[in-house]
CSV table of C-alpha atoms in Angstrom, one decimal:
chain,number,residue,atom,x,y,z
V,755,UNK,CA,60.1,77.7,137.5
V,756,UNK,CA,63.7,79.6,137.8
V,757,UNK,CA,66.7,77.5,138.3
V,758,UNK,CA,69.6,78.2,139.8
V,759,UNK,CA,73.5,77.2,138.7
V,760,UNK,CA,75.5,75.4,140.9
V,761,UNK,CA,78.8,74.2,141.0
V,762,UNK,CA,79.8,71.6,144.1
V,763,UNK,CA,83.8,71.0,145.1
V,764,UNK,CA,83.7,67.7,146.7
V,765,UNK,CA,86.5,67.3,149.1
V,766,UNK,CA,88.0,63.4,149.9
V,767,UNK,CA,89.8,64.5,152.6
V,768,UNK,CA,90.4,66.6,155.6
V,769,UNK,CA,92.8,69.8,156.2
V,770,UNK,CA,95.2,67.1,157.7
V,771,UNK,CA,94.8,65.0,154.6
V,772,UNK,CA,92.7,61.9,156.2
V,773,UNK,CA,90.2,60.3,154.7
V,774,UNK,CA,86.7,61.7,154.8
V,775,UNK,CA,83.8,59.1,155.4
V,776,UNK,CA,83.0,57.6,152.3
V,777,UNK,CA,80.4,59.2,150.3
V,778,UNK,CA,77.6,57.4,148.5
V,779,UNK,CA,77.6,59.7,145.6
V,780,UNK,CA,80.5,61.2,144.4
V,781,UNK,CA,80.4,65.1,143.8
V,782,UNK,CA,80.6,66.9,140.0
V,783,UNK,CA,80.0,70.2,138.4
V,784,UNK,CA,76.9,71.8,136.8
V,785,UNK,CA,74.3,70.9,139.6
V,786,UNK,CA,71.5,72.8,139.7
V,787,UNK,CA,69.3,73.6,142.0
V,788,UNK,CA,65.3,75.5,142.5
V,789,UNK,CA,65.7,78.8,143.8
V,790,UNK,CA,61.6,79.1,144.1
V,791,UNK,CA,61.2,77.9,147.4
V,792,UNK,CA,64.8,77.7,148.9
V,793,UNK,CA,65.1,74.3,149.5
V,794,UNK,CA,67.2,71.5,146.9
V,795,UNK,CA,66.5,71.3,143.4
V,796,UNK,CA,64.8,68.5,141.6
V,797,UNK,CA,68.2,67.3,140.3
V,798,UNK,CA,71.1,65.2,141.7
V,799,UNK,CA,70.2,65.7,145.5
V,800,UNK,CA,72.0,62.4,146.8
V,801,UNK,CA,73.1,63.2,150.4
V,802,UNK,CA,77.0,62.7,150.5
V,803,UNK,CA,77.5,62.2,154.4
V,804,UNK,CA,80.8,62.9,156.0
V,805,UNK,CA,82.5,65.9,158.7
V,806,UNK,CA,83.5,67.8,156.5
V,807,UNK,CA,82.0,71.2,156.7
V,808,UNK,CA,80.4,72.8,153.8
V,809,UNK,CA,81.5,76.8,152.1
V,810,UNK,CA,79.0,78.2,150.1
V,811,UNK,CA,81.0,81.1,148.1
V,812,UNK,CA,78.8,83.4,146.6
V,813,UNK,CA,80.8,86.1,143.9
V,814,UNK,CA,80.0,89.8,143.2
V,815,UNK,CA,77.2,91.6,141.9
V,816,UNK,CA,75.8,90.3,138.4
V,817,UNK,CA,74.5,94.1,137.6
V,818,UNK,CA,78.1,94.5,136.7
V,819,UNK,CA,79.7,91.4,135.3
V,820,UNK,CA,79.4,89.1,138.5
V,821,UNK,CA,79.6,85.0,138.3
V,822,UNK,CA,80.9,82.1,140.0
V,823,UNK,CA,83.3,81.8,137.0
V,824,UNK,CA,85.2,84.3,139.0
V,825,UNK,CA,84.9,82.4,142.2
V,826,UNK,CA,85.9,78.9,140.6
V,827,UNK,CA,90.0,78.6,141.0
V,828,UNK,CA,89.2,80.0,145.1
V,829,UNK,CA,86.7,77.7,145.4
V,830,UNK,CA,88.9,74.7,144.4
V,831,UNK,CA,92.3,75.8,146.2
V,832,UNK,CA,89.9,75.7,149.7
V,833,UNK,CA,88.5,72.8,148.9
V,834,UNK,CA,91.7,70.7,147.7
V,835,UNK,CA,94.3,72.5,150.6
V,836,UNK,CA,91.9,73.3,153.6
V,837,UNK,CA,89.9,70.0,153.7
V,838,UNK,CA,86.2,71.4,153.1
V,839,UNK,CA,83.5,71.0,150.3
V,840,UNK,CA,82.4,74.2,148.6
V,841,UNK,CA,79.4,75.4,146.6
V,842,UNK,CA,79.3,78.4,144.4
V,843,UNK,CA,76.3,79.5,142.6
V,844,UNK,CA,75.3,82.1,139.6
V,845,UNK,CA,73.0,84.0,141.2
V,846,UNK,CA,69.7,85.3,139.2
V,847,UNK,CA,70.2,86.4,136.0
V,848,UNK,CA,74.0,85.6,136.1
V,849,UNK,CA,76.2,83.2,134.2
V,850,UNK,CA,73.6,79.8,133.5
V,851,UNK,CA,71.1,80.8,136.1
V,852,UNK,CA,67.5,81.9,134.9
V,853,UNK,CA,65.4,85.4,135.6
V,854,UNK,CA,67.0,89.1,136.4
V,855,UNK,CA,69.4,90.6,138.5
V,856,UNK,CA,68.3,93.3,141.0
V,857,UNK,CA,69.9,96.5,141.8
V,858,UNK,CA,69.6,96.1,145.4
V,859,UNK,CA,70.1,92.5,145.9
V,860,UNK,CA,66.7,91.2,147.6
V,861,UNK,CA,65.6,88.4,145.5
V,862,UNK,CA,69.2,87.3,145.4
V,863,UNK,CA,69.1,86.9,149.1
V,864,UNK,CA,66.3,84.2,148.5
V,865,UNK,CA,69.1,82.5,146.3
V,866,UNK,CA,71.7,82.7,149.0
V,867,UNK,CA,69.1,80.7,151.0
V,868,UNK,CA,68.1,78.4,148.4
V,869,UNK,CA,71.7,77.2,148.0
V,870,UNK,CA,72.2,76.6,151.6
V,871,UNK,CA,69.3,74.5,151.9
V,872,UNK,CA,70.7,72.7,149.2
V,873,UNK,CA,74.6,72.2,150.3
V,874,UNK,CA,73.0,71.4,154.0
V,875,UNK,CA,71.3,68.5,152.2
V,876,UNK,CA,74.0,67.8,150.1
V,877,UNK,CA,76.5,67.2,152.6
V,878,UNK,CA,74.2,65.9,155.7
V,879,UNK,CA,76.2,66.3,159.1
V,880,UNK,CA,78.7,68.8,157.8
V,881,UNK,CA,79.6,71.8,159.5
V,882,UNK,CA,77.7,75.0,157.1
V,883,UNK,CA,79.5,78.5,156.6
V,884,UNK,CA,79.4,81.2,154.0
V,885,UNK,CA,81.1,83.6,151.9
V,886,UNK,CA,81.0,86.4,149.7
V,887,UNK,CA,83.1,88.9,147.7
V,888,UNK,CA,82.2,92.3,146.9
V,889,UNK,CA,78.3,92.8,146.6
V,890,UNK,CA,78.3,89.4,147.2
V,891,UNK,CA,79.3,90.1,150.9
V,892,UNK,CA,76.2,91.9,152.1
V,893,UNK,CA,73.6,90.1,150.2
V,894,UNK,CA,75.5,86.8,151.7
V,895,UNK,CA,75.1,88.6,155.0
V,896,UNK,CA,71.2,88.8,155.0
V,897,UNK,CA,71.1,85.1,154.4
V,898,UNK,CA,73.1,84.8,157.4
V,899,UNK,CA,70.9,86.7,159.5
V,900,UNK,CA,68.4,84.4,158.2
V,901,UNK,CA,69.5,81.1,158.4
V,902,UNK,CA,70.5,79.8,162.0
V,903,UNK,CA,72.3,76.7,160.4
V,904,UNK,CA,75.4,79.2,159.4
V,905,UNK,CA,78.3,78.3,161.6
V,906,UNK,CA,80.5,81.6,160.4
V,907,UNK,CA,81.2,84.3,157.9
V,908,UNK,CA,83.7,85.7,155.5
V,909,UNK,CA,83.2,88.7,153.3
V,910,UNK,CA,86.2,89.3,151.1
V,911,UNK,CA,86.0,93.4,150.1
V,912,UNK,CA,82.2,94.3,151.7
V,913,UNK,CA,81.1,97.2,150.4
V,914,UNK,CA,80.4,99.3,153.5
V,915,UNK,CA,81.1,102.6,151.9
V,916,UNK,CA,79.2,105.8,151.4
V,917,UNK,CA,77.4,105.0,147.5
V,918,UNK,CA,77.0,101.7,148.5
V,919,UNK,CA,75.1,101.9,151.2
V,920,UNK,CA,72.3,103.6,149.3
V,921,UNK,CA,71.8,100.8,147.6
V,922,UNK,CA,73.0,97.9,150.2
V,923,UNK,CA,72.3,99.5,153.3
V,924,UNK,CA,69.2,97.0,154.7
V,925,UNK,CA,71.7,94.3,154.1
V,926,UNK,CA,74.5,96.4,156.7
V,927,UNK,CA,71.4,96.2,159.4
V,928,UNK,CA,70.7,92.8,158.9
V,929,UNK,CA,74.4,91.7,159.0
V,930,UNK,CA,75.1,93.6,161.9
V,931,UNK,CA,72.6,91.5,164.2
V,932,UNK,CA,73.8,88.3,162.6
V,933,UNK,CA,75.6,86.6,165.7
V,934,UNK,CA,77.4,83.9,163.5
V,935,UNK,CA,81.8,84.6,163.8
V,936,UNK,CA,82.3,87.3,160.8
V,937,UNK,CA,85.6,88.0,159.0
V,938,UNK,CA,86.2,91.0,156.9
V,939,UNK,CA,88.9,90.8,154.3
V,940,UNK,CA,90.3,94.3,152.5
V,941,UNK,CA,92.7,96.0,151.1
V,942,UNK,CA,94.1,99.3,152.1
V,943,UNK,CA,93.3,100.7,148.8
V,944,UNK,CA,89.5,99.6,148.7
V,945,UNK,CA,87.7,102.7,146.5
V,946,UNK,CA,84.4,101.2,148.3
V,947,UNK,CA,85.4,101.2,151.9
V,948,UNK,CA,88.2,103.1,153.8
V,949,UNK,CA,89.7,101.5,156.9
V,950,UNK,CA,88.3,103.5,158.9
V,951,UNK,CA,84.6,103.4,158.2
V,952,UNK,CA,85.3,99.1,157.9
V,953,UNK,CA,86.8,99.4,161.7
V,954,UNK,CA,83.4,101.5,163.1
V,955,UNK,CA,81.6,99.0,161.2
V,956,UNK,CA,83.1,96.3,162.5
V,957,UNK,CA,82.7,97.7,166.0
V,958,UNK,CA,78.8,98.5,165.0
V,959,UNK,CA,78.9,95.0,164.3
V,960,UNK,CA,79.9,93.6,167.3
V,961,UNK,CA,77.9,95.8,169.4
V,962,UNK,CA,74.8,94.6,168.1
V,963,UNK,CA,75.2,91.2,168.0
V,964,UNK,CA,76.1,91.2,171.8
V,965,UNK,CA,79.0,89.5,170.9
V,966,UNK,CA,83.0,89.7,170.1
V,967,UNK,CA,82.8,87.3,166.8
V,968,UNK,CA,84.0,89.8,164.6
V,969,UNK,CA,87.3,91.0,163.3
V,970,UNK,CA,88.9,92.6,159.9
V,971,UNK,CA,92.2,91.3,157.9
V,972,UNK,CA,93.6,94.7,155.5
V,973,UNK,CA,95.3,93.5,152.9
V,974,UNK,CA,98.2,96.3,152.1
V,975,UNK,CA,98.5,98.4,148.8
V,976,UNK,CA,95.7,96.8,147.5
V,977,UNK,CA,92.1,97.7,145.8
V,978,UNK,CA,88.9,96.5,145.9
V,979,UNK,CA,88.9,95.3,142.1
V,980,UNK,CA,92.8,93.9,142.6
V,981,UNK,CA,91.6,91.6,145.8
V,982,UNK,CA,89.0,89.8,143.6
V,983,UNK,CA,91.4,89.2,140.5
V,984,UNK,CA,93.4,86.3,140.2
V,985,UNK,CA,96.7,88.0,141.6
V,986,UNK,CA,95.0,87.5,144.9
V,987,UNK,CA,93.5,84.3,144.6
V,988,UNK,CA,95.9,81.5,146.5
V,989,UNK,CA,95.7,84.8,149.5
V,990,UNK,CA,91.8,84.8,149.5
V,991,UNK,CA,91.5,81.4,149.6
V,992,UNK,CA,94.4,81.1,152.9
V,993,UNK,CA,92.2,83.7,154.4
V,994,UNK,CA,88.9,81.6,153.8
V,995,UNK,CA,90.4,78.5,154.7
V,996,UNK,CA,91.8,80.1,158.0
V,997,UNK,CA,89.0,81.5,159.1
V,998,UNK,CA,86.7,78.3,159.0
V,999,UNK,CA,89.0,76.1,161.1
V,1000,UNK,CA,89.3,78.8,163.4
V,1001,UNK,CA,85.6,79.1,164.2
V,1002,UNK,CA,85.5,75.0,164.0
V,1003,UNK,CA,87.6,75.0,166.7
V,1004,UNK,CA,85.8,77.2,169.0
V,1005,UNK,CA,88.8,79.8,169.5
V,1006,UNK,CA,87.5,83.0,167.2
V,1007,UNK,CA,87.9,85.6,170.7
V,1008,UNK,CA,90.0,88.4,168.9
V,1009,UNK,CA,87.9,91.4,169.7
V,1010,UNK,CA,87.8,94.3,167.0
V,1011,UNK,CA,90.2,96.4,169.7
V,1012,UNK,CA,93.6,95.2,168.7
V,1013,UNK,CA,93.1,95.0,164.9
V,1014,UNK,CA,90.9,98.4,165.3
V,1015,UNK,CA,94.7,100.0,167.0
V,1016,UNK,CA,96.4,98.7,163.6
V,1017,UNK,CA,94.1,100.0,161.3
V,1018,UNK,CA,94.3,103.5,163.1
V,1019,UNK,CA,97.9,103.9,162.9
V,1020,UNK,CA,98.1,102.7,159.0
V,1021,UNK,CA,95.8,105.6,158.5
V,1022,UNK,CA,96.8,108.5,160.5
V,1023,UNK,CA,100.4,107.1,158.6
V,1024,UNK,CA,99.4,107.5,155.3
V,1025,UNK,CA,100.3,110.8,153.7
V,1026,UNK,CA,98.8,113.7,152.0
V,1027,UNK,CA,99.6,111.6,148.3
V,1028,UNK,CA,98.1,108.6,149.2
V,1029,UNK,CA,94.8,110.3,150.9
V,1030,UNK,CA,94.3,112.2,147.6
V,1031,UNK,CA,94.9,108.8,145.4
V,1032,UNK,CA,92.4,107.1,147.5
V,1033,UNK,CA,89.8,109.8,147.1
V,1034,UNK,CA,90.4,110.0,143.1
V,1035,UNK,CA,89.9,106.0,143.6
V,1036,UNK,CA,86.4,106.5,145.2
V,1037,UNK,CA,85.2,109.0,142.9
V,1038,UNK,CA,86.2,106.3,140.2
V,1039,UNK,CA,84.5,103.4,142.0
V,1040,UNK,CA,81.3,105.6,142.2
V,1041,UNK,CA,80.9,106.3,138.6
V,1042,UNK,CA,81.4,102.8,137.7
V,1043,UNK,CA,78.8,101.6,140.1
V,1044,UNK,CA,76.7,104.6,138.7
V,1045,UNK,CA,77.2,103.3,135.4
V,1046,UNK,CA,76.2,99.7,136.5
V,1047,UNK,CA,72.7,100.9,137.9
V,1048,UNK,CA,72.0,102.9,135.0
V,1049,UNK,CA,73.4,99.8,132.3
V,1050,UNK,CA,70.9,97.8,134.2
V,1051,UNK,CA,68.0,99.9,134.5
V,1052,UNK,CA,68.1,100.5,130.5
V,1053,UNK,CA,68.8,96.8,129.6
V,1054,UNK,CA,66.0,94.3,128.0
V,1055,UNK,CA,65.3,91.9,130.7
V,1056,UNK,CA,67.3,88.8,130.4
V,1057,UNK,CA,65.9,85.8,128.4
V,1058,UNK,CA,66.4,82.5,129.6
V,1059,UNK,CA,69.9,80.6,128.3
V,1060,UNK,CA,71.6,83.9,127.8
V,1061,UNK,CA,74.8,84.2,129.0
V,1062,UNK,CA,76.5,86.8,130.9
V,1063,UNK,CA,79.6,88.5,129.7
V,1064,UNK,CA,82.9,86.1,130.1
V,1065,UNK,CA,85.1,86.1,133.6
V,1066,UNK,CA,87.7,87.5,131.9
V,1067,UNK,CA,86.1,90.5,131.1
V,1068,UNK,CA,84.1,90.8,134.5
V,1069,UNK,CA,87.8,90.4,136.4
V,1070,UNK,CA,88.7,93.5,134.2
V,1071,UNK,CA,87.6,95.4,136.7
V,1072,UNK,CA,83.9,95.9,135.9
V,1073,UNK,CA,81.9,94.2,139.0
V,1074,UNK,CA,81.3,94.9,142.3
């Protein structure tokens, strides 16, 4: 059997700083759960009941460096100012979690699930939503089209660009028809995603879903690898924290027309410089995430209880 690392943020309180309903179990660190058939692990699975709801956070893609190490100082900043219990996992063949990372993100979707199951057991009667950053963001998304259970979305720098999608692109299709509330959080200087192919997306997205639940946040002067670093993580976690309460209370209506306008006029106002920058950025961004796919093509599959690479070097700029 493969196991999955989890980590669980327990919160004792609400956004407006009442009490939760006592649990019967307190929450801790280092749970784990089985990823083989999706459902809770064999572990600590005492139900902690409460109102709370309940953000599983998954981080960017382990082919290049990604863990929930990175996700860990978010994860407790929603927890501890916006009232709500998180989960973050290591996805396979990242940080303490058994098996192999995939270049295209299947399997991990089978993770994504697994660790919903769990955090909807976990936390019986709470509200369930989901997250993810980077890579992350679409293979969270085909969980959501999966799973019914998932009240709303956030994806913090989803890569909807060009090279990406040669790799991601079954998870745009599946996110697209997910009719959950969706958030997309980037900056303007994303190498991954300009604004304007994250606007038609955005519109895609809304158009197949039959719905209006979906809207974009740009983030100004910033990159894709910037917005995941620790600079930005107090932002992120606002942004997060925001969003959920917003589709808790029923009022997530803004259509992608108004933010859509914005976005327009930032980049018909951005000069010749900046267009140039931007495309030296992407051609960066490609050759890294070249290098990724080949690193983990030629690597030795992963044995069991070796560790990744530490946060620190996968916030230097190195995942995706």
């Amino acid at each position: 059997d493969e196991w999955l690392a989890l980590r669980v943020f327990a919160c004792a309180h609400g956004a407006d700083g009442r009490a939760a309903p006592a649990p019967r179990s307190a929450g801790g660190e280092g749970e784990r759960a089985d990823g083989g058939e999706g459902g809770p692990g064999s572990g600590n699975d005492t139900k902690l009941e409460g109102t709370l709801p309940v953000l599983v956070y998954v981080h960017p893609w382990a082919v290049m460096g990604g863990r929930q190490d990175m996700l860990l100082r978010r994860s407790a900043l929603i927890s501890r100012q916006h009232g709500m219990h998180v989960v973050t996992l290591d996805l396979r063949g990242a940080g303490n979690s058994d098996g192999s990372s995939t270049l295209r993100g299947g399997p991990e979707v089978d993770d994504i699930l697994a660790a919903l199951s769990y955090a909807s057991a976990r936390f019986a009667g709470s509200e369930l939503l989901l997250a993810g950053e980077s890579a992350g963001g679409p293979f969270a998304g085909s969980a959501l089209a999966r799973d019914p259970r998932v009240a709303g979305f956030v994806a913090i720098g989803y890569t909807w660009g060009f090279w990406t999608s040669v790799l991601f692109g079954r998870h745009f299709k599946a996110l697209m028809r997910a009719r959950a509330p969706r958030l997309f959080v980037m900056g303007s200087d994303d190498c991954f995603t300009s604004i304007r192919t994250l606007r038609k997306r955005v519109a895609r997205c809304i158009k197949e879903s039959g719905n209006e639940y979906a809207d974009f946040e740009v983030v100004q002067s910033v990159g894709h690898f910037a917005l995941e670093g620790p600079d930005y993580d107090a932002h992120v976690a606002e942004r997060i924290g925001a969003f959920v309460h917003r589709v808790l209370r029923g009022d997530f209506r803004r259509s992608v027309a108004a933010t859509a306008g914005d976005a327009r006029s930032k980049v018909e106002a951005s000069g010749t410089a900046l267009g140039l920058f931007r495309r030296a950025a992407a051609a960066a961004c490609a050759v890294a995430l070249a290098a990724g796919v080949a690193h983990a093509i030629t690597r030795p599959r992963r044995a069991r209880g070796v560790g990744h690479r530490s946060a620190a070097a996968a916030r230097g700029g190195q995942q995706t």
